[in-house]
């Protein structure tokens, strides 16, 4: 599981966060994934409620929602330093959620509710990994000017 975690953080998510350096921080990407996961959570709950009355499993969804809000708050209060304290704090949850995500996608889904759940877990996993990424060294604050558009050369 540690090899899976090292591969995902080192070869997938940290290079993606470095590539996004001109546009967003890793915390911004994590918040975007968390927002998408919460929207899918509500959509899945509505799809489940349309078929039958919710049962005790709705408590798991509410706990996931509370966890998402707590993670969003933690990501919002991260410092501006290069080293990310969340990398160590959620280090045990990342590989476990990545393994569960792979298993869910390997099993496949037959209903809309299962498909929404698979996408939701994938976004939770991506949010955990983006929240664990270090800030890129060449990060440019949002207030700075970017290069202008290319201008057309007039024809003769």
CSV table of N, CA and C in Angstrom, one decimal:
chain,number,residue,atom,x,y,z
A,1,UNK,N,0.8,-1.2,0.0
A,1,UNK,CA,0.0,0.0,0.0
A,1,UNK,C,0.9,1.3,0.0
A,2,UNK,N,2.0,1.2,0.6
A,2,UNK,CA,2.9,2.4,0.6
A,2,UNK,C,3.5,2.6,-0.8
A,3,UNK,N,3.7,1.6,-1.5
A,3,UNK,CA,4.2,1.8,-2.9
A,3,UNK,C,3.1,2.5,-3.8
A,4,UNK,N,1.8,2.1,-3.5
A,4,UNK,CA,0.7,2.7,-4.2
A,4,UNK,C,0.6,4.2,-3.9
A,5,UNK,N,0.7,4.5,-2.6
A,5,UNK,CA,0.7,5.8,-2.1
A,5,UNK,C,1.9,6.7,-2.6
A,6,UNK,N,3.0,6.1,-2.6
A,6,UNK,CA,4.2,6.8,-3.2
A,6,UNK,C,4.1,7.1,-4.7
A,7,UNK,N,3.5,6.1,-5.4
A,7,UNK,CA,3.3,6.3,-6.8
A,7,UNK,C,2.3,7.4,-7.1
A,8,UNK,N,1.2,7.3,-6.4
A,8,UNK,CA,0.1,8.3,-6.6
A,8,UNK,C,0.6,9.7,-6.2
A,9,UNK,N,1.2,9.9,-5.1
A,9,UNK,CA,1.6,11.2,-4.7
A,9,UNK,C,2.8,11.7,-5.5
A,10,UNK,N,3.8,10.9,-5.8
A,10,UNK,CA,5.0,11.3,-6.5
A,10,UNK,C,4.9,11.4,-8.0
A,11,UNK,N,4.0,10.5,-8.6
A,11,UNK,CA,3.9,10.5,-10.1
A,11,UNK,C,2.7,11.0,-10.7
A,12,UNK,N,1.6,11.1,-9.9
A,12,UNK,CA,0.3,11.6,-10.4
A,12,UNK,C,0.0,13.0,-9.8
A,13,UNK,N,-0.2,13.1,-8.5
A,13,UNK,CA,-0.8,14.3,-8.0
A,13,UNK,C,0.2,15.4,-7.8
A,14,UNK,N,1.4,15.2,-7.3
A,14,UNK,CA,2.4,16.3,-7.2
A,14,UNK,C,2.8,16.9,-8.5
A,15,UNK,N,3.0,16.1,-9.6
A,15,UNK,CA,3.3,16.7,-10.9
A,15,UNK,C,2.1,17.5,-11.4
A,16,UNK,N,0.9,17.0,-11.1
A,16,UNK,CA,-0.3,17.7,-11.5
A,16,UNK,C,-0.4,19.0,-10.8
A,17,UNK,N,-0.2,19.0,-9.5
A,17,UNK,CA,-0.2,20.3,-8.7
A,17,UNK,C,0.9,21.2,-9.2
A,18,UNK,N,2.1,20.7,-9.6
A,18,UNK,CA,3.1,21.5,-10.1
A,18,UNK,C,2.7,22.1,-11.5
A,19,UNK,N,2.0,21.4,-12.3
A,19,UNK,CA,1.6,21.9,-13.6
A,19,UNK,C,0.5,22.9,-13.4
A,20,UNK,N,-0.3,22.8,-12.3
A,20,UNK,CA,-1.4,23.8,-12.1
A,20,UNK,C,-0.8,25.1,-11.4
A,21,UNK,N,0.4,25.2,-11.2
A,21,UNK,CA,1.0,26.3,-10.4
A,21,UNK,C,0.6,27.7,-10.9
A,22,UNK,N,0.5,27.9,-12.2
A,22,UNK,CA,0.1,29.2,-12.7
A,22,UNK,C,-1.4,29.5,-12.5
A,23,UNK,N,-2.2,28.5,-12.3
A,23,UNK,CA,-3.6,28.7,-12.2
A,23,UNK,C,-4.2,28.5,-10.7
A,24,UNK,N,-3.7,27.5,-10.0
A,24,UNK,CA,-4.3,27.2,-8.7
A,24,UNK,C,-3.3,26.5,-7.8
A,25,UNK,N,-3.5,26.6,-6.5
A,25,UNK,CA,-2.7,25.9,-5.6
A,25,UNK,C,-3.2,24.5,-5.4
A,26,UNK,N,-2.5,23.6,-4.8
A,26,UNK,CA,-3.0,22.3,-4.5
A,26,UNK,C,-4.2,22.3,-3.6
A,27,UNK,N,-4.3,23.3,-2.7
A,27,UNK,CA,-5.4,23.5,-1.8
A,27,UNK,C,-6.7,23.9,-2.6
A,28,UNK,N,-6.5,24.7,-3.6
A,28,UNK,CA,-7.6,25.0,-4.5
A,28,UNK,C,-8.2,23.8,-5.2
A,29,UNK,N,-7.2,22.9,-5.7
A,29,UNK,CA,-7.7,21.7,-6.4
A,29,UNK,C,-8.4,20.8,-5.4
A,30,UNK,N,-7.9,20.7,-4.2
A,30,UNK,CA,-8.5,19.8,-3.2
A,30,UNK,C,-9.9,20.4,-2.8
A,31,UNK,N,-10.1,21.7,-2.7
A,31,UNK,CA,-11.4,22.2,-2.4
A,31,UNK,C,-12.3,22.0,-3.6
A,32,UNK,N,-11.8,22.1,-4.8
A,32,UNK,CA,-12.7,21.8,-6.0
A,32,UNK,C,-13.2,20.3,-6.0
A,33,UNK,N,-12.2,19.4,-5.7
A,33,UNK,CA,-12.6,18.0,-5.6
A,33,UNK,C,-13.6,17.7,-4.4
A,34,UNK,N,-13.4,18.4,-3.3
A,34,UNK,CA,-14.3,18.2,-2.2
A,34,UNK,C,-15.7,18.7,-2.5
A,35,UNK,N,-15.7,19.9,-3.2
A,35,UNK,CA,-17.0,20.4,-3.5
A,35,UNK,C,-17.8,19.5,-4.5
A,36,UNK,N,-17.0,18.9,-5.5
A,36,UNK,CA,-17.6,18.0,-6.4
A,36,UNK,C,-18.1,16.7,-5.7
A,37,UNK,N,-17.3,16.2,-4.7
A,37,UNK,CA,-17.7,15.0,-4.0
A,37,UNK,C,-19.0,15.3,-3.1
A,38,UNK,N,-19.1,16.5,-2.6
A,38,UNK,CA,-20.3,16.8,-1.8
A,38,UNK,C,-21.5,16.9,-2.7
A,39,UNK,N,-21.3,17.5,-3.8
A,39,UNK,CA,-22.5,17.6,-4.8
A,39,UNK,C,-22.9,16.2,-5.2
A,40,UNK,N,-21.9,15.3,-5.5
A,40,UNK,CA,-22.3,13.9,-5.8
A,40,UNK,C,-22.9,13.2,-4.7
A,41,UNK,N,-22.5,13.5,-3.4
A,41,UNK,CA,-23.1,12.9,-2.3
A,41,UNK,C,-24.6,13.2,-2.2
A,42,UNK,N,-24.9,14.5,-2.4
A,42,UNK,CA,-26.3,14.9,-2.3
A,42,UNK,C,-27.1,14.3,-3.5
A,43,UNK,N,-26.5,14.2,-4.7
A,43,UNK,CA,-27.1,13.6,-5.8
A,43,UNK,C,-27.4,12.1,-5.6
A,44,UNK,N,-26.4,11.4,-5.0
A,44,UNK,CA,-26.6,10.0,-4.7
A,44,UNK,C,-27.7,9.8,-3.6
A,45,UNK,N,-27.7,10.7,-2.6
A,45,UNK,CA,-28.8,10.6,-1.6
A,45,UNK,C,-30.1,10.8,-2.2
A,46,UNK,N,-30.2,11.8,-3.1
A,46,UNK,CA,-31.5,12.0,-3.8
A,46,UNK,C,-31.9,10.8,-4.7
A,47,UNK,N,-30.9,10.2,-5.4
A,47,UNK,CA,-31.2,9.1,-6.2
A,47,UNK,C,-31.7,7.9,-5.4
A,48,UNK,N,-31.1,7.7,-4.2
A,48,UNK,CA,-31.5,6.6,-3.3
A,48,UNK,C,-32.8,6.9,-2.7
A,49,UNK,N,-33.1,8.1,-2.4
A,49,UNK,CA,-34.4,8.4,-1.8
A,49,UNK,C,-35.5,8.3,-2.8
A,50,UNK,N,-35.2,8.5,-4.1
A,50,UNK,CA,-36.3,8.3,-5.1
A,50,UNK,C,-36.7,6.9,-5.3
A,51,UNK,N,-35.8,5.9,-4.9
A,51,UNK,CA,-36.2,4.5,-5.1
A,51,UNK,C,-36.8,4.0,-3.8
A,52,UNK,N,-36.3,4.3,-2.7
A,52,UNK,CA,-36.8,3.8,-1.4
A,52,UNK,C,-36.5,4.8,-0.3
A,53,UNK,N,-37.1,4.6,0.8
A,53,UNK,CA,-36.8,5.5,2.0
A,53,UNK,C,-35.4,5.2,2.5
A,54,UNK,N,-34.7,6.3,2.9
A,54,UNK,CA,-33.3,6.1,3.4
A,54,UNK,C,-33.3,5.2,4.7
A,55,UNK,N,-32.3,4.4,4.8
A,55,UNK,CA,-32.1,3.6,6.1
A,55,UNK,C,-30.9,4.1,6.8
A,56,UNK,N,-30.4,3.3,7.7
A,56,UNK,CA,-29.3,3.7,8.6
A,56,UNK,C,-28.0,4.1,7.9
A,57,UNK,N,-27.9,3.7,6.6
A,57,UNK,CA,-26.6,4.0,5.9
A,57,UNK,C,-26.5,5.5,5.6
A,58,UNK,N,-27.6,6.2,5.7
A,58,UNK,CA,-27.5,7.6,5.5
A,58,UNK,C,-26.6,8.3,6.5
A,59,UNK,N,-26.4,7.6,7.7
A,59,UNK,CA,-25.5,8.1,8.7
A,59,UNK,C,-24.1,8.1,8.2
A,60,UNK,N,-23.7,7.1,7.4
A,60,UNK,CA,-22.4,7.1,6.8
A,60,UNK,C,-22.2,8.3,5.9
A,61,UNK,N,-23.2,8.6,5.1
A,61,UNK,CA,-23.1,9.7,4.2
A,61,UNK,C,-23.0,11.0,5.0
A,62,UNK,N,-23.7,11.2,6.0
A,62,UNK,CA,-23.6,12.4,6.8
A,62,UNK,C,-22.3,12.5,7.5
A,63,UNK,N,-21.7,11.4,7.9
A,63,UNK,CA,-20.3,11.4,8.5
A,63,UNK,C,-19.3,11.8,7.4
A,64,UNK,N,-19.5,11.3,6.2
A,64,UNK,CA,-18.6,11.7,5.1
A,64,UNK,C,-18.7,13.2,4.8
A,65,UNK,N,-19.9,13.7,4.9
A,65,UNK,CA,-20.2,15.1,4.7
A,65,UNK,C,-19.5,15.9,5.7
A,66,UNK,N,-19.6,15.5,7.0
A,66,UNK,CA,-18.9,16.2,8.1
A,66,UNK,C,-17.4,16.1,7.9
A,67,UNK,N,-16.9,15.0,7.5
A,67,UNK,CA,-15.4,14.8,7.2
A,67,UNK,C,-15.0,15.7,6.1
A,68,UNK,N,-15.8,15.9,5.1
A,68,UNK,CA,-15.4,16.7,4.0
A,68,UNK,C,-15.4,18.2,4.4
A,69,UNK,N,-16.3,18.6,5.2
A,69,UNK,CA,-16.3,20.0,5.7
A,69,UNK,C,-15.1,20.2,6.6
A,70,UNK,N,-14.7,19.2,7.4
A,70,UNK,CA,-13.6,19.4,8.3
A,70,UNK,C,-12.3,19.5,7.5
A,71,UNK,N,-12.2,18.6,6.4
A,71,UNK,CA,-11.0,18.6,5.5
A,71,UNK,C,-10.9,20.0,4.8
A,72,UNK,N,-12.1,20.5,4.3
A,72,UNK,CA,-12.1,21.7,3.6
A,72,UNK,C,-11.6,22.9,4.5
A,73,UNK,N,-12.0,22.8,5.8
A,73,UNK,CA,-11.6,23.8,6.8
A,73,UNK,C,-10.1,23.7,7.0
A,74,UNK,N,-9.6,22.5,7.1
A,74,UNK,CA,-8.1,22.3,7.3
A,74,UNK,C,-7.3,22.7,6.1
A,75,UNK,N,-7.8,22.5,4.9
A,75,UNK,CA,-7.1,22.9,3.7
A,75,UNK,C,-7.1,24.4,3.6
A,76,UNK,N,-8.2,25.0,4.1
A,76,UNK,CA,-8.3,26.5,4.0
A,76,UNK,C,-7.4,27.2,5.0
A,77,UNK,N,-7.0,26.5,6.0
A,77,UNK,CA,-6.1,27.2,7.0
A,77,UNK,C,-4.6,26.8,6.9
A,78,UNK,N,-4.3,26.1,5.8
A,78,UNK,CA,-2.9,25.7,5.6
A,78,UNK,C,-2.0,26.9,5.4
A,79,UNK,N,-0.8,26.9,5.9
A,79,UNK,CA,0.1,28.0,5.8
A,79,UNK,C,0.7,28.1,4.4
A,80,UNK,N,1.4,29.1,4.2
A,80,UNK,CA,2.0,29.4,2.9
A,80,UNK,C,3.4,28.8,2.7
A,81,UNK,N,3.8,28.0,3.7
A,81,UNK,CA,5.1,27.3,3.6
A,81,UNK,C,5.1,26.2,2.5
A,82,UNK,N,6.3,25.8,2.1
A,82,UNK,CA,6.5,24.7,1.1
A,82,UNK,C,6.1,23.4,1.7
A,83,UNK,N,6.5,23.1,2.9
A,83,UNK,CA,6.2,21.8,3.5
A,83,UNK,C,4.7,21.7,4.0
A,84,UNK,N,4.0,20.7,3.6
A,84,UNK,CA,2.6,20.6,3.9
A,84,UNK,C,2.4,19.7,5.2
A,85,UNK,N,1.8,20.2,6.2
A,85,UNK,CA,1.6,19.3,7.4
A,85,UNK,C,0.6,18.3,7.2
A,86,UNK,N,-0.4,18.5,6.3
A,86,UNK,CA,-1.4,17.5,6.1
A,86,UNK,C,-0.9,16.2,5.4
A,87,UNK,N,0.3,16.2,4.8
A,87,UNK,CA,0.9,15.0,4.2
A,87,UNK,C,1.1,13.9,5.2
A,88,UNK,N,1.6,14.3,6.4
A,88,UNK,CA,1.8,13.3,7.4
A,88,UNK,C,0.5,13.0,8.2
A,89,UNK,N,-0.3,14.0,8.4
A,89,UNK,CA,-1.5,13.8,9.2
A,89,UNK,C,-2.5,12.8,8.6
A,90,UNK,N,-2.6,12.9,7.2
A,90,UNK,CA,-3.6,12.0,6.6
A,90,UNK,C,-2.9,10.9,5.8
A,91,UNK,N,-1.6,10.6,6.2
A,91,UNK,CA,-0.8,9.7,5.4
A,91,UNK,C,-1.4,8.2,5.5
A,92,UNK,N,-2.0,7.9,6.5
A,92,UNK,CA,-2.6,6.5,6.6
A,92,UNK,C,-3.9,6.4,5.9
A,93,UNK,N,-4.7,7.5,5.8
A,93,UNK,CA,-6.0,7.4,5.1
A,93,UNK,C,-5.8,7.4,3.6
A,94,UNK,N,-4.8,8.0,3.1
A,94,UNK,CA,-4.6,8.1,1.6
A,94,UNK,C,-4.5,6.7,0.9
A,95,UNK,N,-3.6,5.8,1.3
A,95,UNK,CA,-3.5,4.6,0.6
A,95,UNK,C,-4.7,3.7,0.8
A,96,UNK,N,-5.3,3.8,2.0
A,96,UNK,CA,-6.6,3.0,2.2
A,96,UNK,C,-7.7,3.4,1.3
A,97,UNK,N,-7.9,4.7,1.2
A,97,UNK,CA,-8.9,5.2,0.3
A,97,UNK,C,-8.6,5.0,-1.2
A,98,UNK,N,-7.3,5.0,-1.5
A,98,UNK,CA,-7.0,4.7,-2.9
A,98,UNK,C,-7.2,3.3,-3.3
A,99,UNK,N,-6.9,2.4,-2.3
A,99,UNK,CA,-7.2,1.0,-2.5
A,99,UNK,C,-8.7,0.7,-2.6
A,100,UNK,N,-9.5,1.3,-1.8
A,100,UNK,CA,-10.9,1.2,-1.8
A,100,UNK,C,-11.5,1.7,-3.2
A,101,UNK,N,-11.0,2.8,-3.6
A,101,UNK,CA,-11.4,3.4,-4.9
A,101,UNK,C,-11.1,2.4,-6.0
A,102,UNK,N,-9.9,1.9,-6.1
A,102,UNK,CA,-9.6,0.9,-7.1
A,102,UNK,C,-10.5,-0.3,-7.1
A,103,UNK,N,-10.8,-0.8,-5.9
A,103,UNK,CA,-11.7,-2.0,-5.7
A,103,UNK,C,-13.1,-1.6,-6.2
A,104,UNK,N,-13.6,-0.4,-5.9
A,104,UNK,CA,-15.0,0.0,-6.3
A,104,UNK,C,-15.0,0.1,-7.8
A,105,UNK,N,-14.0,0.6,-8.5
A,105,UNK,CA,-14.0,0.7,-9.9
A,105,UNK,C,-13.9,-0.7,-10.6
A,106,UNK,N,-13.1,-1.6,-9.9
A,106,UNK,CA,-12.9,-2.9,-10.5
A,106,UNK,C,-14.2,-3.7,-10.4
A,107,UNK,N,-15.0,-3.5,-9.3
A,107,UNK,CA,-16.3,-4.2,-9.2
A,107,UNK,C,-17.3,-3.8,-10.2
A,108,UNK,N,-17.2,-2.5,-10.6
A,108,UNK,CA,-18.2,-2.0,-11.6
A,108,UNK,C,-19.5,-1.5,-10.9
A,109,UNK,N,-20.3,-0.9,-11.6
A,109,UNK,CA,-21.6,-0.4,-11.0
A,109,UNK,C,-22.7,-0.7,-12.0
A,110,UNK,N,-23.9,-1.0,-11.4
A,110,UNK,CA,-25.0,-1.4,-12.2
A,110,UNK,C,-26.2,-0.4,-12.1
A,111,UNK,N,-26.1,0.5,-11.1
A,111,UNK,CA,-27.2,1.5,-11.0
A,111,UNK,C,-26.6,2.9,-11.0
A,112,UNK,N,-27.5,3.9,-11.1
A,112,UNK,CA,-27.1,5.3,-11.0
A,112,UNK,C,-26.5,5.6,-9.6
A,113,UNK,N,-27.1,5.1,-8.6
A,113,UNK,CA,-26.6,5.3,-7.2
A,113,UNK,C,-25.2,4.8,-7.1
A,114,UNK,N,-24.9,3.6,-7.6
A,114,UNK,CA,-23.5,3.0,-7.5
A,114,UNK,C,-22.5,3.8,-8.3
A,115,UNK,N,-22.9,4.3,-9.5
A,115,UNK,CA,-22.1,5.1,-10.3
A,115,UNK,C,-21.7,6.4,-9.6
A,116,UNK,N,-22.7,7.1,-9.1
A,116,UNK,CA,-22.5,8.3,-8.3
A,116,UNK,C,-21.6,8.1,-7.1
A,117,UNK,N,-21.8,7.0,-6.5
A,117,UNK,CA,-20.9,6.6,-5.3
A,117,UNK,C,-19.5,6.4,-5.7
A,118,UNK,N,-19.3,5.7,-6.9
A,118,UNK,CA,-17.9,5.5,-7.4
A,118,UNK,C,-17.2,6.8,-7.7
A,119,UNK,N,-17.9,7.7,-8.4
A,119,UNK,CA,-17.3,9.0,-8.7
A,119,UNK,C,-17.1,9.8,-7.4
A,120,UNK,N,-18.0,9.7,-6.4
A,120,UNK,CA,-17.8,10.4,-5.2
A,120,UNK,C,-16.5,10.0,-4.5
A,121,UNK,N,-16.3,8.7,-4.4
A,121,UNK,CA,-15.2,8.1,-3.7
A,121,UNK,C,-13.9,8.5,-4.4
A,122,UNK,N,-13.9,8.5,-5.7
A,122,UNK,CA,-12.8,9.0,-6.5
A,122,UNK,C,-12.4,10.4,-6.2
A,123,UNK,N,-13.4,11.3,-6.1
A,123,UNK,CA,-13.2,12.7,-5.8
A,123,UNK,C,-12.7,12.9,-4.4
A,124,UNK,N,-13.2,12.1,-3.4
A,124,UNK,CA,-12.7,12.1,-2.1
A,124,UNK,C,-11.2,11.8,-2.1
A,125,UNK,N,-10.8,10.7,-2.8
A,125,UNK,CA,-9.4,10.3,-2.9
A,125,UNK,C,-8.6,11.3,-3.5
A,126,UNK,N,-9.0,11.9,-4.6
A,126,UNK,CA,-8.2,13.0,-5.3
A,126,UNK,C,-8.1,14.2,-4.3
A,127,UNK,N,-9.1,14.5,-3.6
A,127,UNK,CA,-9.0,15.6,-2.6
A,127,UNK,C,-8.0,15.4,-1.6
A,128,UNK,N,-8.0,14.1,-1.0
A,128,UNK,CA,-7.0,13.8,0.0
A,128,UNK,C,-5.6,13.9,-0.6
A,129,UNK,N,-5.4,13.5,-1.8
A,129,UNK,CA,-4.0,13.5,-2.4
A,129,UNK,C,-3.6,15.0,-2.7
A,130,UNK,N,-4.6,15.8,-3.3
A,130,UNK,CA,-4.2,17.2,-3.5
A,130,UNK,C,-4.0,17.9,-2.3
A,131,UNK,N,-4.7,17.6,-1.2
A,131,UNK,CA,-4.5,18.3,0.1
A,131,UNK,C,-3.1,17.9,0.7
A,132,UNK,N,-2.6,16.8,0.3
A,132,UNK,CA,-1.3,16.3,0.8
A,132,UNK,C,-0.1,16.8,-0.1
A,133,UNK,N,-0.4,17.4,-1.2
A,133,UNK,CA,0.7,17.9,-2.1
A,133,UNK,C,1.4,19.1,-1.5
A,134,UNK,N,2.7,19.2,-1.7
A,134,UNK,CA,3.4,20.4,-1.3
A,134,UNK,C,3.2,21.5,-2.4
A,135,UNK,N,3.3,22.8,-1.9
A,135,UNK,CA,3.2,23.9,-2.9
A,135,UNK,C,4.3,23.8,-3.9
A,136,UNK,N,4.1,24.1,-5.1
A,136,UNK,CA,5.1,24.2,-6.1
A,136,UNK,C,6.1,25.3,-5.8
A,137,UNK,N,7.4,25.1,-6.1
A,137,UNK,CA,8.4,26.1,-5.7
A,137,UNK,C,8.2,27.3,-6.6
A,138,UNK,N,7.8,27.2,-7.9
A,138,UNK,CA,7.7,28.3,-8.8
A,138,UNK,C,6.3,28.9,-8.8
A,139,UNK,N,5.6,28.8,-7.7
A,139,UNK,CA,4.2,29.3,-7.6
A,139,UNK,C,4.2,30.8,-7.7
A,140,UNK,N,3.3,31.3,-8.6
A,140,UNK,CA,3.1,32.7,-8.8
A,140,UNK,C,1.8,33.1,-8.2
A,141,UNK,N,1.8,34.1,-7.3
A,141,UNK,CA,0.5,34.6,-6.7
A,141,UNK,C,-0.5,35.0,-7.7
A,142,UNK,N,-1.8,34.9,-7.4
A,142,UNK,CA,-2.8,35.2,-8.3
A,142,UNK,C,-2.8,36.7,-8.8
A,143,UNK,N,-2.3,37.6,-8.0
A,143,UNK,CA,-2.3,39.0,-8.4
A,143,UNK,C,-1.4,39.4,-9.5
A,144,UNK,N,-0.4,38.6,-9.8
A,144,UNK,CA,0.6,39.0,-10.8
A,144,UNK,C,0.0,38.9,-12.2
A,145,UNK,N,0.6,39.7,-13.1
A,145,UNK,CA,0.1,39.6,-14.5
A,145,UNK,C,0.7,38.4,-15.2
A,146,UNK,N,-0.1,37.9,-16.1
A,146,UNK,CA,0.3,36.7,-16.9
A,146,UNK,C,0.6,37.3,-18.3
A,147,UNK,N,1.2,36.4,-19.1
A,147,UNK,CA,1.6,36.8,-20.4
A,147,UNK,C,0.3,37.1,-21.2
A,148,UNK,N,0.4,38.0,-22.1
A,148,UNK,CA,-0.7,38.4,-23.0
A,148,UNK,C,-0.9,37.4,-24.1
A,149,UNK,N,-2.0,37.6,-24.8
A,149,UNK,CA,-2.3,36.7,-25.9
A,149,UNK,C,-1.4,36.9,-27.1
A,150,UNK,N,-1.2,36.0,-27.9
A,150,UNK,CA,-0.4,36.1,-29.1
A,150,UNK,C,-1.2,37.0,-30.1
A,151,UNK,N,-0.5,37.9,-30.8
A,151,UNK,CA,-1.1,38.8,-31.7
A,151,UNK,C,-0.9,38.3,-33.1
A,152,UNK,N,-1.9,38.5,-34.0
A,152,UNK,CA,-1.8,38.1,-35.3
A,152,UNK,C,-0.8,39.0,-36.1
A,153,UNK,N,-0.1,38.5,-37.0
A,153,UNK,CA,0.8,39.3,-37.9
A,153,UNK,C,0.0,39.6,-39.1
A,154,UNK,N,0.0,40.9,-39.5
A,154,UNK,CA,-0.8,41.3,-40.7
A,154,UNK,C,-0.2,40.7,-42.0
A,155,UNK,N,-1.0,40.2,-42.9
A,155,UNK,CA,-0.5,39.7,-44.2
A,155,UNK,C,-0.2,40.8,-45.2
A,156,UNK,N,0.7,40.6,-46.1
A,156,UNK,CA,1.1,41.6,-47.1
A,156,UNK,C,0.3,41.4,-48.3
